Amino acid sequence: MRYSIASLVANALTGNRNWKPVWREPEPKPAYDVVIVGGGGHGLATAHYLAKEHGITNVAVIDKSYLGSGNVGRNTTIVRSNYLLPENEPFYEWSMKLWEGLEQDLNYNTMVSQRGVLNVFHSDGQRDAFVRRGNAMLLHGADAQLLDREQVRTLVPFIDFDNARFPVRGGLLQPRGGTVRHDAVIWGYARSADTLGVDIIQNCAATGFRIENGRILGVETERGFIGAKTVALSVAGSSGRVAQMAGLRLPVESHALQAFVTEGIKPLLDTVITFGAGHFYCSQSDKGGLVFGGDIEGYNSYAQRGNLPAVEDVAEGGMALMPAIGRLRILRSWAGLLDMSMDGSPIMDHTPVEGLYFNGGWCYGGFKATPAAGWCFAHLIATGQPHPHATAYRFDRFGTGRVIDEKGVGAQPNLH
Amino acid sequence: MRITCPYCGERALDEFTYRGDATVKRPDSLDENTAEAWVDYVYLRDNPAGPHKELWHHGAGCHAWLEVTRDTVTHEILDVAFARKGC
Amino acid sequence: MAGRQTNRLRGHGLVDQGTTVSFRFDGQQLTGHPGDTLASALLANGIRLVGRSFKYHRPRGILTAGSEEPNALVELRQGARREPNTRATTIELYDGLEAASQNRWPSLKADLLSLNQLAAPLLGAGFYYKTFMWPAAFWEKLYEPMIRRAAGLGYPSKQADPDSYEKTNAFCDVLVIGAGPAGLSAALAAAKAGARVILCDEDFALGGRLLSERGDVDGESGAPGRRPRRPNSSPPDCRILRRTTVFGAYDGGVYAAVERVSDHLPVPPEHAPRQRLWRIVAKQAIVCAGAFERPIVFGDNDRPGVMLAGAVRTYVNRFGVAPGQNAVIFADNDAALRTATDLADAGLTVQAIVDPRPQGSAAAEQVAAGTGALYLRGVIEKVRGAHGVRVVGVRDNQGGTRTIKCDLLAISGGWNPALNLTTHLGGKPRWDDSRACLVPGDLPAGMRVAGAAVGEVSTEACLASGEAAGAGAARDCGFSPSAPSRPAPDRQIAPATPVWQVETGRGKAFVDSQNDVAVSDVKLAAREGFRVPDHVKRYTTLGMATDQGKTSNLNGAAILAEATGRYLGAVGSTTFRPPYTPVSIGALAGHHRGTDFRPTRLTPSHRWAEEQGAVFVEVGMWMRALMFPRPEESAQETVNREVANTRAHVGVCDVSTLGKIDVQGTDAAAFLDKVYINGFSKLAVGKARYGLMLREDGFAMDDGTTARLAEDHFYMTTTTANAVRVSQHLEFCQEVLWPELDVQTVSATEQWAQYAVAGPNARAVIAALLDSGQDISNDAFPYMACGTFKICGGVPARLFRLSFSGELAYEIGVPARYGDGLIRAIMDAGAAHGIAPYGTEALGVMRIEKGHAAGPELNGQTTAHDLGLGRMMSKKKDFVGRFLGEREALNEPARAALVGLKPLDPKVRVSAGAHLVPKGADAVAANDQGYVTSQAYSPELKSFVALAMLSNGPARHGEVLKVCDPLRGSETLAEVCSPHFVDPDGERLRV
């Protein structure tokens, strides 16, 4: 059923009794052309683009829990393409362009809200680094603006301009950046993929891989063996333990990242803002809550929760930047599991097992990458060749030294 | 999470910084045939779900590097020892 | 009107009716008593309508008497202290309190957006996912602003929070969470056994439900007015924290609590915080958080005047307030019958007891007879009264209907244990069929649950279960508690027959009233395939409001189970996460805001520099002198003067912030060989050497000079930014990589004050400081020499002939306590030689003129090759980063490497952060060949100059490139040159 104001009215008049399930709940078939492990944003986007762009529809997406139970439903919903390095910027800018047309593509309102992403800076050195990045963005055809202190004040008047330990001296703004309603991304992709013939199978954990003579034959699952010519892993956060089942060691550690939301309030913050003297990023959801986060916990973890020091650190960053939020209350905190890669950039590549593809290592950047990750991973699966925007995301870069280290902190995942 | 430093006793998480897997072994840099071993050492990790031997630095205490065995699923700390053997 | 508390029950309750306090709600002047909450005081004044709901702007009243309240949210206080969404049920009344209703316009009684109700069929669960898509650009311009303005509840203050917050740590054997019967009993048992106990309760009074219920405890009267016994006399070690909510359970027995120190006062007293964050480390914890009564869902169940039966008892018994004069009770359990008795005993009318249980209840019939109420077997099917209940419609189980006039509908669908804290560490609740509720499942190590939180019903059972848990916790801490004084509670209870909802055709039946999630929304979600509680939650927003579904989650799951034909116990639940109740960001941040956000480190010369009128700049945690302006000087003039004076005469700069690490041991030299790319074992005693460190992945980490003070003693300097990281790295190398080496390292950054004295006259200045008989002539103390000297009458000083500026220069270090004295002595000694201080800005200009790499070049992405230091990498020894640093990709010529840039027009600044493209090429990514890292105006060259990283740079000296800064809209042409702009052969430093 196509969604529109007309369909809303028609259904309202019939007591909303005729809405159909957004996706089917099929039993797994014995075999598929492609089995995607992981029903998160990336997995479902991959299925959508495989079907829509490449006509590959004999596809199953399997997930160990409910759709979107991982990071796609646990992030702070920020989208942006404000990257420095030439290996990253075209990819994220492509993602931005896909976000911009997503609602029309999916016929689902994912609430892509291009309200701007503002990175404030606090020193001349930081300004110069931001200028370098802003110029890189412009050279790649993205958008960026350098704001002085007064322009920042116009955007966010209640920043601590008078009494700050690290005064705000300006900011780098990407006006096209913003937020997207994360759950809608899942449901929109799932609905579209399902409509195009993809089987979405929830509560079907992969328990192993059948590999013979270096070639993948399929996936062992809780609901039996599912044969597949191609198996695509899209399980960021759990990449370590899933890859282990295929005998792979990865340049990835799993880390937990907490996020927070306050009680709903009337409009306060009209942009996404990030603090430059600590790790704190914040936006206000359409429902009214401030949604924010900061650093990962810092230690390997498969527990979807964090500890108090990170909570305090985030709150301190928030108060240092915007002391007007002191009396607002956090009503919920949660955590997602990140694939923290060794250079802070993702991996999208073949594996040594023929027919087994890997997409992971997204660090903090997985959500904003969702459309392009799906697009490029589908391209890789369908053609066997990396998409031009994702050619650098290879496993072998760690051997050659062609690492993609935006922050310049080296092979220390918890610092990226 | 609280870590019991063998010198300082049980201390809060924020006194420590985390480095990572304690089981990886640094190859000999003068041996030219160690290219793969070096990539392994610097970049590849087992990243297990369960007990994990890992290095922590007690920077707000005695500055010792510790080898902590911790369950990555439950966060339970199973053992703490000095990273410097024979201490 | 003021002062007429029409619904106050004189002589009832625990409030101090002898004292009157005034407050305002929506501008109306009202009165209450100490001991009231805002909710009880509003009810005492006959006010039932207190707010509007989120989506439909339905009139809402007070549902509960606790922190689980979904409806009665107000804006408390005004101005910078305004707190939106504050639960009236937890606000302790104080004189002068100001509160306002929210989410209404123009007024609470006449709210324009209540028209949304008319469009309700269009506004069902998830409607916004299906529309607002055309045209695409309208989302940000029209739809989203409209939605955002309508959403949210209260208005935030946009001013800085004027109050302060603090944090504290506490350690105990046993933490007891909740001071109801189970908690008090647990705390007493544990403390009696000798355990150090902390007892926390979110309420301002201890007692929990004991404050709300009548009945006897241990033979003492349970009449309201009885003070609960506090475990405060005999046991010496029980710290009692009232107004303190334990909101989170974390790993390792860490619990977070927030104490509302001053929220019951108009403003915090001087020097007192508003709130305090407690980090409590407990060996054992006992969750005695009680239970939440759950509503029954039926049409128009959100009308003001519909109240949970237990809350009605709280208002009557604890606060001495009649929530209504004519009550109807609608409950599926006998415990709620107490409400009828208590109302009747308070002189209020109970019109009817409506019992939806198929089997009915003899006890209910008896209570009805005793209170003069009708006993009706049936259900409430409608509620009339827009701004408060006026009439309820009852459908009896024979199908007959009748209406009853009333102004209070007390409802109860049973109780849900407040097990929230048991799930914070991953525990999954377990469905208990006989109690018809979720009970705590597997518990984290060291946690127990007692009382109503584990499903106990009677006070006796709560007391007994608390005592057992308290004794058990004490035992697990190594104490020997005495045998329990109470018999173990009888765990045989009559199976509950829960009624989750009443099917009615009319009126929206709300499951989550704050978020306006109705039964129809849950059913729509199920119809659309959202069949797990998490999907239903995300699609309908059920349980996402400020109360996090405390009164709605289970009803939602039950309706979902029914809609999908599943057993409720198999449907599962969403997860409770911290915080238990909303916690202010201010409390979590504590003092760490404003200038106290992070520590401020001051250099030894800071006070002196202040006296000179220095301008300071944040460098990491440090404050450093940026420049020393003179009157009428522009910033550029100041920097030019400081540079020119240093190059012409002599200047002094505080360099104490550089990391300083003492390295000692018989293997100290061998150790340095391993951490630097270049060798140190052949460095002579009395000499210093520049060194570069790599990370193990082969990229540059840090640089600095290291001096050999003795055969087994080195003194290393690092950059300011990397001081801590390098120190930690050295400890790693020493303890983990090469434990066999005899070497110790220790940071000495704070122990030494160090000044750079630079310029042609530097030697004369230093010589003037030296005690007699010491020779620093060029022969005795050449470039890169180091040694220990006596200055200023016997003060030991370390002298290093190092130069960052490129001039004849020394760094002189003294123990930090002499730092202030030394800068003054240097200035005195230098007066005759034209000395002037210079700040970090001039320091930066001179290092750029000399082409020294600093932070912008050592950005973690550059290699020794990129910095022009590739040849320093020893081929003969092992060092950190050696193997991976030799990978081809880190050394290929096409990499961006350090060059100098001179603008063709010397008066044009070369922007730092600009990118480099070939002259004549477009500023697009395909032409991008590098970027400008640092720039300055060189007074010596009378030109702007810059450092840059340029692909194949060292081979391109003389080439003209376009410097593109589209971000600032500038393009310049510049010539690539050597980064060594001034004195490239280093003659000045060797004189």
mmCIF file of N, CA and C in Angstrom, chain A residues 16 22 66-67 73 104 109 112-115 132 135 139 163 165 169 181 183 264 266 269-270 284 286 305 307 312-313 316 323 326-333 398-400 402 405-406 408, chain C residues 81 83-85 103 121 128-129 131 133 140 144 148 154 161 163 167 251 279 527-528 534-535 538 548 575 578 582-583 585-586 595 598-600 618 621 861 887 892 913 915 925 965-967:
data_model
loop_
_atom_site.group_PDB
_atom_site.id
_atom_site.type_symbol
_atom_site.label_atom_id
_atom_site.label_comp_id
_atom_site.label_asym_id
_atom_site.label_seq_id
_atom_site.Cartn_x
_atom_site.Cartn_y
_atom_site.Cartn_z
ATOM 1 N N ASN A 16 -9.120 2.659 10.409
ATOM 2 C CA ASN A 16 -7.717 2.221 10.383
ATOM 3 C C ASN A 16 -7.600 0.698 10.482
ATOM 4 N N VAL A 22 3.776 -4.160 7.535
ATOM 5 C CA VAL A 22 4.811 -3.430 6.795
ATOM 6 C C VAL A 22 5.744 -4.419 6.100
ATOM 7 N N TYR A 66 14.884 -8.747 16.813
ATOM 8 C CA TYR A 66 13.921 -8.020 15.983
ATOM 9 C C TYR A 66 14.674 -7.036 15.083
ATOM 10 N N LEU A 67 14.036 -6.647 14.010
ATOM 11 C CA LEU A 67 14.676 -5.730 13.064
ATOM 12 C C LEU A 67 15.057 -4.431 13.750
ATOM 13 N N GLY A 73 18.956 1.522 15.914
ATOM 14 C CA GLY A 73 17.969 2.071 16.835
ATOM 15 C C GLY A 73 18.577 2.608 18.112
ATOM 16 N N GLN A 104 11.448 9.832 -0.869
ATOM 17 C CA GLN A 104 10.821 9.566 -2.160
ATOM 18 C C GLN A 104 11.188 8.154 -2.629
ATOM 19 N N ASN A 109 8.351 8.271 5.374
ATOM 20 C CA ASN A 109 8.898 9.513 5.907
ATOM 21 C C ASN A 109 9.942 9.209 6.977
ATOM 22 N N VAL A 112 14.174 13.125 7.342
ATOM 23 C CA VAL A 112 15.511 13.664 7.096
ATOM 24 C C VAL A 112 15.436 15.167 7.335
ATOM 25 N N SER A 113 16.109 15.610 8.360
ATOM 26 C CA SER A 113 15.985 17.001 8.788
ATOM 27 C C SER A 113 17.335 17.688 8.650
ATOM 28 N N GLN A 114 17.472 18.478 7.585
ATOM 29 C CA GLN A 114 18.776 19.098 7.303
ATOM 30 C C GLN A 114 18.878 20.412 8.049
ATOM 31 N N ARG A 115 19.085 20.289 9.336
ATOM 32 C CA ARG A 115 19.084 21.448 10.221
ATOM 33 C C ARG A 115 20.489 21.960 10.480
ATOM 34 N N ARG A 132 40.942 23.131 7.262
ATOM 35 C CA ARG A 132 41.454 22.113 6.337
ATOM 36 C C ARG A 132 40.333 21.139 5.967
ATOM 37 N N ASN A 135 37.580 22.841 3.840
ATOM 38 C CA ASN A 135 38.017 22.992 2.456
ATOM 39 C C ASN A 135 38.003 21.654 1.722
ATOM 40 N N LEU A 139 36.017 20.981 -1.669
ATOM 41 C CA LEU A 139 36.691 20.450 -2.855
ATOM 42 C C LEU A 139 36.000 19.190 -3.376
ATOM 43 N N ASN A 163 31.971 32.550 30.336
ATOM 44 C CA ASN A 163 32.650 32.013 31.516
ATOM 45 C C ASN A 163 33.259 30.654 31.224
ATOM 46 N N ARG A 165 35.789 27.575 30.252
ATOM 47 C CA ARG A 165 37.182 27.159 30.402
ATOM 48 C C ARG A 165 37.867 27.165 29.041
ATOM 49 N N ARG A 169 35.377 29.905 19.876
ATOM 50 C CA ARG A 169 35.901 30.972 19.020
ATOM 51 C C ARG A 169 35.281 30.955 17.625
ATOM 52 N N ARG A 181 15.165 10.287 11.492
ATOM 53 C CA ARG A 181 14.451 9.427 12.457
ATOM 54 C C ARG A 181 14.924 7.985 12.265
ATOM 55 N N ASP A 183 14.497 4.899 13.585
ATOM 56 C CA ASP A 183 13.640 3.721 13.417
ATOM 57 C C ASP A 183 12.956 3.721 12.056
ATOM 58 N N GLY A 264 11.013 15.613 27.014
ATOM 59 C CA GLY A 264 10.635 16.468 25.890
ATOM 60 C C GLY A 264 10.408 17.904 26.342
ATOM 61 N N LYS A 266 9.864 22.131 24.684
ATOM 62 C CA LYS A 266 9.576 22.942 23.503
ATOM 63 C C LYS A 266 10.895 23.289 22.805
ATOM 64 N N LEU A 269 16.971 23.831 20.670
ATOM 65 C CA LEU A 269 18.199 23.717 19.886
ATOM 66 C C LEU A 269 17.802 23.378 18.450
ATOM 67 N N ASP A 270 18.179 24.254 17.526
ATOM 68 C CA ASP A 270 17.710 24.081 16.149
ATOM 69 C C ASP A 270 18.753 23.479 15.229
ATOM 70 N N GLN A 284 18.121 18.212 19.091
ATOM 71 C CA GLN A 284 16.806 18.059 19.714
ATOM 72 C C GLN A 284 15.906 17.302 18.761
ATOM 73 N N ASP A 286 12.422 15.745 17.098
ATOM 74 C CA ASP A 286 11.149 16.371 16.781
ATOM 75 C C ASP A 286 10.157 16.190 17.927
ATOM 76 N N ARG A 305 25.581 -1.722 27.360
ATOM 77 C CA ARG A 305 25.407 -0.770 28.458
ATOM 78 C C ARG A 305 26.763 -0.203 28.814
ATOM 79 N N ASN A 307 29.071 2.584 31.754
ATOM 80 C CA ASN A 307 29.281 2.876 33.165
ATOM 81 C C ASN A 307 29.221 4.370 33.438
ATOM 82 N N GLU A 312 29.076 10.827 33.257
ATOM 83 C CA GLU A 312 29.480 12.102 33.854
ATOM 84 C C GLU A 312 30.261 12.949 32.850
ATOM 85 N N ASP A 313 31.129 12.305 32.107
ATOM 86 C CA ASP A 313 31.933 13.033 31.139
ATOM 87 C C ASP A 313 31.048 13.731 30.098
ATOM 88 N N GLU A 316 29.259 16.633 31.701
ATOM 89 C CA GLU A 316 30.193 17.745 31.914
ATOM 90 C C GLU A 316 30.421 18.511 30.615
ATOM 91 N N PRO A 323 25.346 25.763 29.528
ATOM 92 C CA PRO A 323 24.913 25.652 30.932
ATOM 93 C C PRO A 323 23.421 25.862 31.140
ATOM 94 N N GLY A 326 21.258 22.628 32.384
ATOM 95 C CA GLY A 326 21.491 22.013 33.690
ATOM 96 C C GLY A 326 20.249 21.464 34.353
ATOM 97 N N ARG A 327 19.120 22.122 34.140
ATOM 98 C CA ARG A 327 17.910 21.699 34.841
ATOM 99 C C ARG A 327 17.065 20.752 33.998
ATOM 100 N N LEU A 328 17.524 20.481 32.791
ATOM 101 C CA LEU A 328 16.820 19.479 31.982
ATOM 102 C C LEU A 328 17.243 18.103 32.470
ATOM 103 N N ARG A 329 16.346 17.177 32.362
ATOM 104 C CA ARG A 329 16.604 15.873 32.969
ATOM 105 C C ARG A 329 16.739 14.767 31.922
ATOM 106 N N ILE A 330 17.716 13.947 32.132
ATOM 107 C CA ILE A 330 17.892 12.760 31.293
ATOM 108 C C ILE A 330 16.848 11.741 31.713
ATOM 109 N N LEU A 331 16.098 11.242 30.747
ATOM 110 C CA LEU A 331 15.101 10.250 31.156
ATOM 111 C C LEU A 331 15.516 8.832 30.774
ATOM 112 N N ARG A 332 16.474 8.731 29.872
ATOM 113 C CA ARG A 332 16.906 7.384 29.503
ATOM 114 C C ARG A 332 18.315 7.445 28.957
ATOM 115 N N SER A 333 19.073 6.422 29.272
ATOM 116 C CA SER A 333 20.376 6.236 28.652
ATOM 117 C C SER A 333 20.383 4.825 28.089
ATOM 118 N N PHE A 398 45.636 -2.336 6.060
ATOM 119 C CA PHE A 398 46.405 -2.418 7.303
ATOM 120 C C PHE A 398 47.772 -3.038 7.058
ATOM 121 N N GLY A 399 47.841 -3.896 6.069
ATOM 122 C CA GLY A 399 49.134 -4.461 5.709
ATOM 123 C C GLY A 399 49.978 -3.470 4.924
ATOM 124 N N THR A 400 49.345 -2.776 3.991
ATOM 125 C CA THR A 400 50.127 -1.868 3.142
ATOM 126 C C THR A 400 50.469 -0.565 3.834
ATOM 127 N N ARG A 402 48.149 1.862 3.971
ATOM 128 C CA ARG A 402 47.266 2.898 3.430
ATOM 129 C C ARG A 402 46.033 3.034 4.331
ATOM 130 N N ASP A 405 43.022 7.358 8.633
ATOM 131 C CA ASP A 405 42.989 7.723 10.047
ATOM 132 C C ASP A 405 42.617 9.198 10.185
ATOM 133 N N GLU A 406 41.310 9.462 10.255
ATOM 134 C CA GLU A 406 40.829 10.849 10.319
ATOM 135 C C GLU A 406 41.388 11.594 11.524
ATOM 136 N N GLY A 408 44.076 10.656 13.384
ATOM 137 C CA GLY A 408 45.522 10.575 13.554
ATOM 138 C C GLY A 408 45.943 10.018 14.899
ATOM 139 N N ARG C 81 15.649 29.510 36.605
ATOM 140 C CA ARG C 81 15.449 28.276 37.377
ATOM 141 C C ARG C 81 14.245 27.474 36.899
ATOM 142 N N GLU C 83 11.976 24.797 35.564
ATOM 143 C CA GLU C 83 12.160 23.358 35.340
ATOM 144 C C GLU C 83 10.911 22.794 34.694
ATOM 145 N N PRO C 84 10.970 22.564 33.381
ATOM 146 C CA PRO C 84 9.796 21.986 32.726
ATOM 147 C C PRO C 84 9.590 20.542 33.154
ATOM 148 N N ASN C 85 8.362 20.075 32.982
ATOM 149 C CA ASN C 85 8.022 18.647 33.121
ATOM 150 C C ASN C 85 8.250 18.105 34.533
ATOM 151 N N ASN C 103 2.038 22.891 27.913
ATOM 152 C CA ASN C 103 1.497 22.321 26.681
ATOM 153 C C ASN C 103 0.047 22.739 26.455
ATOM 154 N N PRO C 121 -8.405 10.120 14.288
ATOM 155 C CA PRO C 121 -8.296 8.961 13.385
ATOM 156 C C PRO C 121 -7.145 9.094 12.389
ATOM 157 N N TYR C 128 2.945 9.885 11.056
ATOM 158 C CA TYR C 128 3.910 10.807 10.437
ATOM 159 C C TYR C 128 4.893 10.086 9.510
ATOM 160 N N TYR C 129 4.971 8.761 9.627
ATOM 161 C CA TYR C 129 5.856 8.045 8.704
ATOM 162 C C TYR C 129 5.226 7.905 7.319
ATOM 163 N N THR C 131 3.211 10.283 5.787
ATOM 164 C CA THR C 131 2.850 11.524 5.092
ATOM 165 C C THR C 131 3.933 12.571 5.327
ATOM 166 N N MET C 133 5.580 14.055 3.133
ATOM 167 C CA MET C 133 6.723 13.795 2.254
ATOM 168 C C MET C 133 6.703 14.645 1.003
ATOM 169 N N GLU C 140 11.598 20.503 6.232
ATOM 170 C CA GLU C 140 12.287 21.433 7.131
ATOM 171 C C GLU C 140 11.570 22.781 7.238
ATOM 172 N N GLU C 144 8.121 20.046 9.775
ATOM 173 C CA GLU C 144 8.900 19.787 10.979
ATOM 174 C C GLU C 144 8.784 20.920 12.007
ATOM 175 N N ARG C 148 7.503 20.291 15.659
ATOM 176 C CA ARG C 148 8.362 20.583 16.807
ATOM 177 C C ARG C 148 7.686 21.542 17.772
ATOM 178 N N GLY C 154 7.042 21.150 28.372
ATOM 179 C CA GLY C 154 7.282 22.456 28.970
ATOM 180 C C GLY C 154 8.321 23.253 28.218
ATOM 181 N N ASP C 161 21.997 27.762 34.083
ATOM 182 C CA ASP C 161 21.483 27.320 35.377
ATOM 183 C C ASP C 161 22.258 28.035 36.483
ATOM 184 N N ASP C 163 22.271 27.576 39.667
ATOM 185 C CA ASP C 163 22.587 26.809 40.875
ATOM 186 C C ASP C 163 23.840 25.956 40.673
ATOM 187 N N LYS C 167 29.418 16.469 43.543
ATOM 188 C CA LYS C 167 29.492 15.014 43.480
ATOM 189 C C LYS C 167 30.226 14.509 44.712
ATOM 190 N N ASP C 251 28.453 -1.471 36.878
ATOM 191 C CA ASP C 251 29.308 -2.630 37.129
ATOM 192 C C ASP C 251 30.105 -2.489 38.418
ATOM 193 N N ARG C 279 28.117 8.713 44.191
ATOM 194 C CA ARG C 279 28.592 7.464 43.604
ATOM 195 C C ARG C 279 28.795 6.520 44.784
ATOM 196 N N ARG C 527 -1.272 -4.779 13.891
ATOM 197 C CA ARG C 527 -1.811 -5.040 12.556
ATOM 198 C C ARG C 527 -0.749 -4.778 11.488
ATOM 199 N N GLU C 528 0.082 -3.808 11.731
ATOM 200 C CA GLU C 528 1.103 -3.443 10.737
ATOM 201 C C GLU C 528 2.393 -4.240 10.907
ATOM 202 N N ASP C 534 9.416 -4.014 21.765
ATOM 203 C CA ASP C 534 10.311 -2.931 21.372
ATOM 204 C C ASP C 534 9.826 -2.228 20.108
ATOM 205 N N HIS C 535 9.297 -3.003 19.163
ATOM 206 C CA HIS C 535 8.756 -2.372 17.957
ATOM 207 C C HIS C 535 7.524 -1.532 18.286
ATOM 208 N N ARG C 538 8.644 1.672 19.865
ATOM 209 C CA ARG C 538 9.228 2.637 18.938
ATOM 210 C C ARG C 538 8.193 3.174 17.951
ATOM 211 N N GLN C 548 8.695 6.694 31.509
ATOM 212 C CA GLN C 548 9.255 5.466 30.940
ATOM 213 C C GLN C 548 8.331 4.263 31.130
ATOM 214 N N THR C 575 13.189 -2.964 27.909
ATOM 215 C CA THR C 575 14.201 -2.984 28.957
ATOM 216 C C THR C 575 14.208 -1.671 29.718
ATOM 217 N N PRO C 578 18.975 2.959 32.972
ATOM 218 C CA PRO C 578 19.131 4.132 33.820
ATOM 219 C C PRO C 578 18.696 5.385 33.059
ATOM 220 N N PRO C 582 13.974 10.548 35.950
ATOM 221 C CA PRO C 582 14.835 11.502 35.239
ATOM 222 C C PRO C 582 15.782 12.266 36.174
ATOM 223 N N VAL C 583 17.009 12.432 35.708
ATOM 224 C CA VAL C 583 18.058 13.067 36.508
ATOM 225 C C VAL C 583 18.575 14.293 35.765
ATOM 226 N N ILE C 585 20.862 17.085 34.177
ATOM 227 C CA ILE C 585 22.200 17.070 33.595
ATOM 228 C C ILE C 585 23.166 17.790 34.529
ATOM 229 N N GLY C 586 22.662 18.825 35.195
ATOM 230 C CA GLY C 586 23.512 19.567 36.127
ATOM 231 C C GLY C 586 24.092 18.673 37.208
ATOM 232 N N THR C 595 34.394 27.782 34.100
ATOM 233 C CA THR C 595 35.859 27.728 34.137
ATOM 234 C C THR C 595 36.367 26.516 34.906
ATOM 235 N N ARG C 598 37.371 21.862 33.409
ATOM 236 C CA ARG C 598 38.563 21.024 33.541
ATOM 237 C C ARG C 598 39.568 21.802 34.383
ATOM 238 N N PRO C 599 40.540 21.106 34.980
ATOM 239 C CA PRO C 599 41.529 21.815 35.800
ATOM 240 C C PRO C 599 42.274 22.856 34.954
ATOM 241 N N THR C 600 42.772 23.868 35.615
ATOM 242 C CA THR C 600 43.578 24.881 34.945
ATOM 243 C C THR C 600 44.991 24.770 35.492
ATOM 244 N N GLU C 618 44.560 29.064 26.176
ATOM 245 C CA GLU C 618 44.453 27.689 26.657
ATOM 246 C C GLU C 618 45.297 26.792 25.756
ATOM 247 N N MET C 621 45.371 21.696 29.146
ATOM 248 C CA MET C 621 44.933 22.183 30.461
ATOM 249 C C MET C 621 45.670 23.464 30.865
ATOM 250 N N GLN C 861 49.055 11.873 11.435
ATOM 251 C CA GLN C 861 48.870 11.309 10.096
ATOM 252 C C GLN C 861 50.153 11.369 9.287
ATOM 253 N N ARG C 887 57.085 0.465 5.784
ATOM 254 C CA ARG C 887 56.203 0.056 4.685
ATOM 255 C C ARG C 887 56.248 1.105 3.580
ATOM 256 N N GLU C 892 56.576 6.595 0.280
ATOM 257 C CA GLU C 892 56.623 6.871 -1.159
ATOM 258 C C GLU C 892 56.646 8.384 -1.408
ATOM 259 N N GLY C 913 45.121 25.646 6.689
ATOM 260 C CA GLY C 913 43.916 24.876 6.385
ATOM 261 C C GLY C 913 43.528 24.959 4.921
ATOM 262 N N HIS C 915 44.003 24.335 0.885
ATOM 263 C CA HIS C 915 44.517 23.196 0.121
ATOM 264 C C HIS C 915 45.331 23.706 -1.067
ATOM 265 N N ALA C 925 38.631 18.225 -5.796
ATOM 266 C CA ALA C 925 39.351 17.167 -5.084
ATOM 267 C C ALA C 925 40.401 16.494 -5.960
ATOM 268 N N ASP C 965 41.470 28.418 -0.428
ATOM 269 C CA ASP C 965 40.715 28.407 0.823
ATOM 270 C C ASP C 965 39.274 28.783 0.507
ATOM 271 N N PRO C 966 38.560 27.920 -0.213
ATOM 272 C CA PRO C 966 37.203 28.286 -0.613
ATOM 273 C C PRO C 966 36.297 28.539 0.588
ATOM 274 N N LEU C 967 36.641 27.942 1.712
ATOM 275 C CA LEU C 967 35.820 28.146 2.907
ATOM 276 C C LEU C 967 35.792 29.624 3.284
#
